[in-house]
Amino acid sequence: MTALMPILLAQIEREGPMTIADYMAFCLHHPSHGYYATRDPFGAAGDFTTAPEISQMFGELLGLALAQSWLDQGKPAGLLAELGPGRGTLMADVLRATQNVTGLHEALQLCLVESSPILRRAQSRALDGHKPAFFDQVSDLPEAPLFLLANEFFDALPVRVFQRARSGWDEWRVGASGGQLSMGRSPAGAVPALANAQGEFVELCPAAESISSEIGRRIAQHGGVALIVDYGATESTEPSFQAVQAHQKIDPLSQPGAADLTAHVAFGPILRAAHPAIGFGPVDQREFLARLGIEVRAQQLAAGLTGAALRQHKAALLRLTDPEEMGTLFKVIGLAPPGAAAPPGMEPAP
Ligand code: SAH
């Protein structure tokens, strides 16, 4: 029984079953027992491993892509921002890779959007000397040209899950029976986004759309670029809402607060919400990293390695790019102002 379980059961007893979105937010961000609020979940000993934790090449290439957009747009003063920076590894690699881009570090103020106090401390340590400013939400960032990265941030945003009913739609809700959490559903009421929906199940992520809308407005108005990487919607007809613990999928109701809860990211709605910024992609991570020159960078690094370190480096390259690993499941979208150059490695969205 996790520490959060009795708190959830009491809350459901008082107020009735909660939507999946409310359940996700509760489990991930409860101030004293939430998943992100209480731990560093990354790495072999943790629950999952992300691309920047696999290889420095990921952050280096994303950093150089951002730097190219900054040069293309005339080196404006603005923000270098990341959403959900985890351990700070991606941004540390970005800063190292861009240190010889004249003027960039002076022009861009480092801004991190992070909810977890524990991870803020880890990020401060990783970025020691760069003095990051922390923000709770994108809307709190200063109004300025925005050069933004987000890796595996949008998948952590709460989704609502709907299932077609005899007439209209039901919404999945987490209830309680016999001292345990149980999945149920009840009529959804009026949800405009479901009006033209196809299929048996629909997942909506209102937070993703409002964050994207905020980013898109700022980029269109002030300039900048966004590169957003995440695992994308699959062909699956089942909801993608899932829990992962110790690198295994588990029942999402079994370990509230002690397992990561995520859903696949629907890129279409994020791109549409960013209007009037121009959307690019989605491009498979494999293709994107290839266009940015990961093979050349991998060879440079390999030249300085032998033995186990070389084997590990080659395995990391495969993990990032192989279609059986992260290569095609993960995708990249870009946002840029109308009329600006496309972000490196991206082509306009269809
Ligand atoms: N980008 C990192 C970490 C991904 S995990 C990496 O690639 O390794 C998700 C990150 O987003 C964590 O840092 C988590 O604390 C943060 N996060 C999740 N939901 C958030 C929210 N609503 N607001 C701000 N940060 C959030």
Short mmCIF file of C-alpha atoms and ligand atoms in Angstrom, two decimals:
data_model
loop_
_atom_site.label_atom_id
_atom_site.label_comp_id
_atom_site.label_asym_id
_atom_site.label_seq_id
_atom_site.Cartn_x
_atom_site.Cartn_y
_atom_site.Cartn_z
CA MET A 1 0.00 0.00 0.00
CA THR A 2 1.55 3.32 -1.05
CA ALA A 3 1.38 6.43 1.18
CA LEU A 4 -0.94 8.05 -1.33
CA MET A 5 -3.47 5.17 -1.43
CA PRO A 6 -5.40 6.01 1.80
CA ILE A 7 -5.44 9.71 0.85
CA LEU A 8 -6.91 8.86 -2.56
CA LEU A 9 -9.47 6.46 -1.09
CA ALA A 10 -10.61 9.11 1.40
CA GLN A 11 -10.86 11.74 -1.32
CA ILE A 12 -12.93 9.43 -3.58
CA GLU A 13 -15.14 8.54 -0.59
CA ARG A 14 -15.79 12.26 -0.02
CA GLU A 15 -16.10 13.55 -3.56
CA GLY A 16 -16.82 10.53 -5.75
CA PRO A 17 -14.82 8.95 -8.59
CA MET A 18 -12.18 11.17 -10.27
CA THR A 19 -11.28 11.53 -13.94
CA ILE A 20 -8.04 9.95 -15.21
CA ALA A 21 -6.65 13.48 -15.61
CA ASP A 22 -7.32 14.29 -11.95
CA TYR A 23 -5.89 10.90 -10.92
CA MET A 24 -2.70 11.51 -12.94
CA ALA A 25 -2.23 15.01 -11.52
CA PHE A 26 -2.87 13.76 -7.98
CA CYS A 27 -0.44 10.81 -8.25
CA LEU A 28 2.33 12.73 -10.05
CA HIS A 29 2.22 16.04 -8.17
CA HIS A 30 0.73 15.52 -4.69
CA PRO A 31 3.03 17.81 -2.65
CA SER A 32 4.12 15.26 -0.07
CA HIS A 33 3.55 11.84 -1.72
CA GLY A 34 3.42 12.57 -5.47
CA TYR A 35 5.64 10.62 -7.85
CA TYR A 36 7.71 13.55 -9.12
CA ALA A 37 7.49 15.45 -5.84
CA THR A 38 9.28 12.69 -3.91
CA ARG A 39 11.94 11.10 -6.12
CA ASP A 40 14.42 11.14 -8.96
CA PRO A 41 12.86 8.46 -11.20
CA PHE A 42 15.57 8.17 -13.85
CA GLY A 43 18.21 5.63 -14.76
CA ALA A 44 18.91 1.92 -14.39
CA ALA A 45 18.04 1.90 -10.68
CA GLY A 46 14.94 4.05 -11.26
CA ASP A 47 11.78 3.54 -13.26
CA PHE A 48 12.71 4.75 -16.75
CA THR A 49 15.62 6.11 -18.80
CA THR A 50 15.33 9.05 -21.18
CA ALA A 51 17.32 9.98 -24.30
CA PRO A 52 19.61 12.56 -22.64
CA GLU A 53 20.45 10.00 -19.93
CA ILE A 54 21.41 7.49 -22.66
CA SER A 55 23.90 9.66 -24.57
CA GLN A 56 25.32 13.18 -24.54
CA MET A 57 24.82 13.24 -28.34
CA PHE A 58 21.08 13.84 -27.94
CA GLY A 59 21.44 17.13 -26.05
CA GLU A 60 24.42 18.26 -28.12
CA LEU A 61 22.49 17.93 -31.39
CA LEU A 62 19.32 19.56 -30.02
CA GLY A 63 21.47 22.39 -28.65
CA LEU A 64 23.14 23.00 -31.99
CA ALA A 65 19.74 22.94 -33.72
CA LEU A 66 18.46 25.64 -31.34
CA ALA A 67 21.65 27.64 -31.86
CA GLN A 68 21.18 27.51 -35.65
CA SER A 69 17.63 28.87 -35.29
CA TRP A 70 18.94 31.60 -33.00
CA LEU A 71 21.52 32.59 -35.66
CA ASP A 72 18.89 32.36 -38.46
CA GLN A 73 16.67 34.78 -36.52
CA GLY A 74 19.42 37.37 -36.05
CA LYS A 75 20.73 36.46 -32.56
CA PRO A 76 17.91 38.03 -30.53
CA ALA A 77 18.11 38.50 -26.76
CA GLY A 78 15.60 36.11 -25.20
CA LEU A 79 15.14 32.89 -23.26
CA LEU A 80 16.74 29.47 -23.45
CA ALA A 81 13.97 27.42 -21.84
CA GLU A 82 13.32 23.79 -21.05
CA LEU A 83 10.11 22.16 -19.85
CA GLY A 84 10.51 19.33 -17.33
CA PRO A 85 14.34 19.15 -17.36
CA GLY A 86 14.58 15.98 -15.21
CA ARG A 87 18.14 15.72 -13.90
CA GLY A 88 19.29 18.70 -15.99
CA THR A 89 21.37 16.44 -18.24
CA LEU A 90 19.86 17.61 -21.54
CA MET A 91 20.41 21.29 -20.73
CA ALA A 92 23.97 20.65 -19.50
CA ASP A 93 24.74 19.01 -22.87
CA VAL A 94 23.03 21.89 -24.73
CA LEU A 95 25.12 24.47 -22.87
CA ARG A 96 28.39 22.60 -23.43
CA ALA A 97 27.68 22.11 -27.15
CA THR A 98 26.82 25.80 -27.65
CA GLN A 99 29.60 27.37 -25.60
CA ASN A 100 31.51 28.36 -28.75
CA VAL A 101 28.48 29.91 -30.45
CA THR A 102 29.58 33.52 -29.96
CA GLY A 103 27.14 35.57 -27.92
CA LEU A 104 24.51 32.87 -27.40
CA HIS A 105 25.00 32.29 -23.69
CA GLU A 106 25.05 36.05 -23.07
CA ALA A 107 21.91 36.67 -25.15
CA LEU A 108 19.70 33.92 -23.76
CA GLN A 109 18.56 33.71 -20.14
CA LEU A 110 18.35 30.13 -18.86
CA CYS A 111 14.77 29.36 -17.74
CA LEU A 112 13.54 25.99 -16.44
CA VAL A 113 9.87 25.09 -16.02
CA GLU A 114 9.81 22.41 -13.33
CA SER A 115 7.22 21.42 -10.73
CA SER A 116 9.31 19.09 -8.56
CA PRO A 117 11.43 20.59 -5.75
CA ILE A 118 13.70 17.50 -5.74
CA LEU A 119 14.36 17.74 -9.46
CA ARG A 120 14.90 21.52 -9.23
CA ARG A 121 17.75 20.77 -6.82
CA ALA A 122 19.22 18.16 -9.20
CA GLN A 123 18.95 20.64 -12.09
CA SER A 124 20.69 23.38 -10.10
CA ARG A 125 23.55 20.98 -9.39
CA ALA A 126 23.83 19.83 -13.02
CA LEU A 127 23.79 23.42 -14.27
CA ASP A 128 26.08 24.80 -11.60
CA GLY A 129 27.52 28.13 -12.78
CA HIS A 130 24.71 28.86 -15.26
CA LYS A 131 22.22 30.25 -12.70
CA PRO A 132 18.91 28.89 -14.03
CA ALA A 133 15.69 30.73 -13.14
CA PHE A 134 12.84 28.37 -12.19
CA PHE A 135 9.19 28.74 -13.17
CA ASP A 136 6.06 26.75 -12.34
CA GLN A 137 4.46 27.15 -15.76
CA VAL A 138 5.15 28.37 -19.28
CA SER A 139 2.78 31.29 -18.76
CA ASP A 140 5.07 32.57 -15.96
CA LEU A 141 8.07 32.96 -18.30
CA PRO A 142 9.07 36.53 -19.26
CA GLU A 143 7.64 37.71 -22.59
CA ALA A 144 10.63 37.43 -24.96
CA PRO A 145 11.96 35.42 -27.93
CA LEU A 146 11.65 31.84 -26.75
CA PHE A 147 14.12 29.07 -27.65
CA LEU A 148 12.52 26.06 -26.02
CA LEU A 149 13.17 22.33 -25.59
CA ALA A 150 10.94 19.66 -24.08
CA ASN A 151 11.85 15.96 -23.95
CA GLU A 152 9.36 13.52 -22.40
CA PHE A 153 7.47 16.42 -20.81
CA PHE A 154 4.15 16.27 -22.67
CA ASP A 155 3.65 12.54 -21.95
CA ALA A 156 3.45 13.39 -18.23
CA LEU A 157 0.54 15.80 -18.71
CA PRO A 158 -2.86 14.54 -17.53
CA VAL A 159 -5.18 12.97 -20.12
CA ARG A 160 -8.91 12.37 -20.04
CA VAL A 161 -10.03 8.99 -21.42
CA PHE A 162 -13.38 8.59 -23.19
CA GLN A 163 -15.13 5.45 -24.39
CA ARG A 164 -18.03 5.30 -26.82
CA ALA A 165 -21.31 4.44 -25.10
CA ARG A 166 -24.76 3.44 -26.44
CA SER A 167 -25.54 7.10 -26.84
CA GLY A 168 -22.73 9.63 -26.61
CA TRP A 169 -19.52 9.04 -24.64
CA ASP A 170 -18.54 7.75 -21.22
CA GLU A 171 -15.49 9.07 -19.36
CA TRP A 172 -13.22 6.71 -17.44
CA ARG A 173 -13.09 7.46 -13.74
CA VAL A 174 -11.11 6.07 -10.83
CA GLY A 175 -13.42 4.92 -8.05
CA ALA A 176 -13.04 2.76 -4.97
CA SER A 177 -14.52 -0.54 -3.86
CA GLY A 178 -13.53 -2.77 -0.94
CA GLY A 179 -10.65 -0.50 0.08
CA GLN A 180 -9.09 -0.65 -3.41
CA LEU A 181 -9.06 1.61 -6.43
CA SER A 182 -11.19 0.47 -9.36
CA MET A 183 -11.69 1.72 -12.91
CA GLY A 184 -15.21 2.70 -13.86
CA ARG A 185 -16.94 5.00 -16.30
CA SER A 186 -19.91 7.32 -16.40
CA PRO A 187 -21.53 9.61 -18.98
CA ALA A 188 -19.15 12.33 -20.15
CA GLY A 189 -21.56 15.21 -20.61
CA ALA A 190 -20.88 17.72 -23.37
CA VAL A 191 -17.26 17.63 -24.60
CA PRO A 192 -16.99 19.67 -27.83
CA ALA A 193 -13.72 17.95 -28.87
CA LEU A 194 -15.58 14.61 -29.10
CA ALA A 195 -18.12 15.85 -31.65
CA ASN A 196 -16.31 14.41 -34.69
CA ALA A 197 -14.25 11.75 -32.90
CA GLN A 198 -13.79 8.33 -34.51
CA GLY A 199 -13.33 4.91 -32.94
CA GLU A 200 -14.09 3.33 -29.59
CA PHE A 201 -11.69 5.31 -27.37
CA VAL A 202 -10.46 8.92 -27.35
CA GLU A 203 -7.76 10.46 -25.16
CA LEU A 204 -7.68 14.23 -24.78
CA CYS A 205 -4.89 16.23 -23.15
CA PRO A 206 -6.26 19.71 -22.41
CA ALA A 207 -3.04 20.75 -20.62
CA ALA A 208 -0.90 19.90 -23.67
CA GLU A 209 -3.08 22.08 -25.87
CA SER A 210 -3.08 25.05 -23.52
CA ILE A 211 0.72 24.87 -23.02
CA SER A 212 1.26 24.58 -26.78
CA SER A 213 -1.05 27.51 -27.39
CA GLU A 214 0.96 29.63 -24.94
CA ILE A 215 4.29 28.61 -26.55
CA GLY A 216 2.93 29.19 -30.06
CA ARG A 217 1.63 32.65 -29.24
CA ARG A 218 4.97 33.71 -27.73
CA ILE A 219 7.04 32.34 -30.63
CA ALA A 220 4.78 33.96 -33.23
CA GLN A 221 4.80 37.27 -31.34
CA HIS A 222 8.41 37.55 -30.12
CA GLY A 223 10.35 35.00 -32.22
CA GLY A 224 12.16 31.85 -31.19
CA VAL A 225 11.68 28.16 -31.84
CA ALA A 226 10.46 25.07 -29.99
CA LEU A 227 11.65 21.47 -30.38
CA ILE A 228 9.39 18.96 -28.65
CA VAL A 229 10.37 15.28 -28.42
CA ASP A 230 8.12 12.53 -27.09
CA TYR A 231 6.62 9.14 -27.80
CA GLY A 232 3.85 9.48 -30.25
CA ALA A 233 0.36 8.20 -30.82
CA THR A 234 0.44 4.64 -32.16
CA GLU A 235 -2.05 2.79 -34.34
CA SER A 236 -3.40 1.14 -31.19
CA THR A 237 -7.15 1.42 -30.68
CA GLU A 238 -6.76 1.08 -26.89
CA PRO A 239 -6.15 4.06 -24.58
CA SER A 240 -2.40 4.65 -24.07
CA PHE A 241 -2.72 5.79 -20.43
CA GLN A 242 -0.13 3.63 -18.64
CA ALA A 243 2.03 3.13 -15.56
CA VAL A 244 5.71 2.17 -15.51
CA GLN A 245 7.73 1.08 -12.51
CA ALA A 246 11.28 -0.37 -12.58
CA HIS A 247 11.16 -0.39 -16.42
CA GLN A 248 8.00 -2.58 -16.46
CA LYS A 249 4.40 -1.69 -17.32
CA ILE A 250 2.13 -2.19 -14.32
CA ASP A 251 -1.56 -1.71 -13.48
CA PRO A 252 -1.96 2.11 -13.31
CA LEU A 253 -4.16 1.83 -10.21
CA SER A 254 -1.88 -0.47 -8.20
CA GLN A 255 0.92 1.91 -7.03
CA PRO A 256 -0.46 5.47 -6.89
CA GLY A 257 2.37 7.94 -6.27
CA ALA A 258 5.05 5.24 -6.66
CA ALA A 259 4.79 4.57 -10.42
CA ASP A 260 5.18 6.89 -13.39
CA LEU A 261 1.88 7.62 -15.14
CA THR A 262 1.99 8.73 -18.78
CA ALA A 263 0.09 8.66 -22.05
CA HIS A 264 1.25 8.74 -25.64
CA VAL A 265 1.43 12.25 -27.02
CA ALA A 266 -1.00 13.23 -29.79
CA PHE A 267 1.11 15.63 -31.89
CA GLY A 268 -1.71 16.82 -34.17
CA PRO A 269 -3.63 18.71 -31.47
CA ILE A 270 -0.38 20.20 -30.10
CA LEU A 271 0.62 21.48 -33.55
CA ARG A 272 -2.87 22.90 -34.18
CA ALA A 273 -3.01 24.60 -30.76
CA ALA A 274 0.29 26.40 -31.48
CA HIS A 275 -1.27 28.52 -34.25
CA PRO A 276 -0.26 31.22 -35.30
CA ALA A 277 3.23 29.69 -34.86
CA ILE A 278 4.08 27.40 -37.79
CA GLY A 279 4.25 23.67 -36.97
CA PHE A 280 6.86 21.23 -38.30
CA GLY A 281 6.88 17.42 -38.23
CA PRO A 282 6.32 15.04 -36.60
CA VAL A 283 9.63 13.51 -37.71
CA ASP A 284 10.83 10.18 -36.29
CA GLN A 285 13.63 10.68 -33.74
CA ARG A 286 15.80 8.39 -35.90
CA GLU A 287 15.36 10.58 -38.97
CA PHE A 288 15.69 13.83 -37.04
CA LEU A 289 18.98 12.84 -35.36
CA ALA A 290 20.31 11.51 -38.68
CA ARG A 291 19.58 14.87 -40.37
CA LEU A 292 21.40 16.67 -37.54
CA GLY A 293 24.48 14.48 -38.11
CA ILE A 294 24.43 11.95 -35.28
CA GLU A 295 26.57 9.48 -37.28
CA VAL A 296 29.43 11.97 -37.62
CA ARG A 297 29.22 12.96 -33.95
CA ALA A 298 29.11 9.29 -32.92
CA GLN A 299 32.28 8.57 -34.93
CA GLN A 300 34.10 11.55 -33.37
CA LEU A 301 33.26 10.32 -29.87
CA ALA A 302 34.07 6.68 -30.74
CA ALA A 303 37.57 7.70 -31.81
CA GLY A 304 38.41 8.52 -28.19
CA LEU A 305 36.96 5.32 -26.70
CA THR A 306 38.00 1.67 -26.29
CA GLY A 307 36.68 -1.50 -24.66
CA ALA A 308 33.54 -1.31 -22.52
CA ALA A 309 33.16 2.45 -23.00
CA LEU A 310 33.17 2.01 -26.80
CA ARG A 311 30.65 -0.83 -26.63
CA GLN A 312 28.41 1.29 -24.40
CA HIS A 313 28.65 4.25 -26.79
CA LYS A 314 27.65 2.08 -29.77
CA ALA A 315 24.74 0.61 -27.79
CA ALA A 316 23.58 4.13 -26.88
CA LEU A 317 23.56 5.19 -30.54
CA LEU A 318 21.42 2.16 -31.38
CA ARG A 319 19.07 2.83 -28.49
CA LEU A 320 18.40 6.37 -29.68
CA THR A 321 18.00 5.52 -33.38
CA ASP A 322 17.01 1.86 -33.89
CA PRO A 323 13.38 1.36 -34.99
CA GLU A 324 13.14 -1.48 -32.43
CA GLU A 325 14.21 0.91 -29.66
CA MET A 326 13.44 4.67 -29.53
CA GLY A 327 14.05 5.45 -33.22
CA THR A 328 10.49 5.51 -34.51
CA LEU A 329 8.35 5.42 -31.35
CA PHE A 330 9.80 8.82 -30.41
CA LYS A 331 9.04 11.76 -32.66
CA VAL A 332 9.99 15.42 -32.88
CA ILE A 333 7.82 18.42 -33.69
CA GLY A 334 9.00 22.00 -34.16
CA LEU A 335 7.38 25.43 -33.85
CA ALA A 336 8.69 28.61 -35.48
CA PRO A 337 7.34 32.10 -36.27
CA PRO A 338 5.56 32.65 -39.61
CA GLY A 339 8.16 33.41 -42.26
CA ALA A 340 11.16 32.17 -40.23
CA ALA A 341 13.51 29.41 -41.41
CA ALA A 342 12.42 25.87 -40.55
CA PRO A 343 14.14 24.46 -37.45
CA PRO A 344 17.12 22.28 -38.51
CA GLY A 345 16.07 18.70 -39.23
CA MET A 346 12.40 19.64 -39.63
CA GLU A 347 10.03 20.05 -42.55
CA PRO A 348 6.62 21.78 -42.52
CA ALA A 349 3.76 19.80 -40.96
CA PRO A 350 1.30 18.35 -43.51
N1 SAH B 1 13.22 15.94 -19.81
C1 SAH B 1 13.80 15.03 -18.84
C2 SAH B 1 12.77 14.49 -17.83
C3 SAH B 1 11.49 13.91 -18.33
S1 SAH B 1 10.44 13.37 -16.99
C4 SAH B 1 14.55 13.94 -19.54
O1 SAH B 1 14.39 13.81 -20.75
O2 SAH B 1 15.28 13.20 -18.88
C5 SAH B 1 9.26 14.68 -16.85
C6 SAH B 1 9.78 15.95 -16.25
O3 SAH B 1 8.72 16.91 -16.27
C7 SAH B 1 10.23 15.88 -14.80
O4 SAH B 1 11.28 16.79 -14.62
C8 SAH B 1 8.96 16.31 -14.06
O5 SAH B 1 9.19 16.74 -12.74
C9 SAH B 1 8.47 17.42 -14.95
N2 SAH B 1 7.03 17.72 -14.91
C10 SAH B 1 6.02 16.83 -15.05
N3 SAH B 1 4.83 17.45 -15.04
C11 SAH B 1 5.10 18.78 -14.90
C12 SAH B 1 4.29 19.96 -14.84
N4 SAH B 1 2.96 19.87 -14.92
N5 SAH B 1 4.89 21.15 -14.69
C13 SAH B 1 6.24 21.24 -14.63
N6 SAH B 1 7.06 20.17 -14.70
C14 SAH B 1 6.51 18.95 -14.82
#
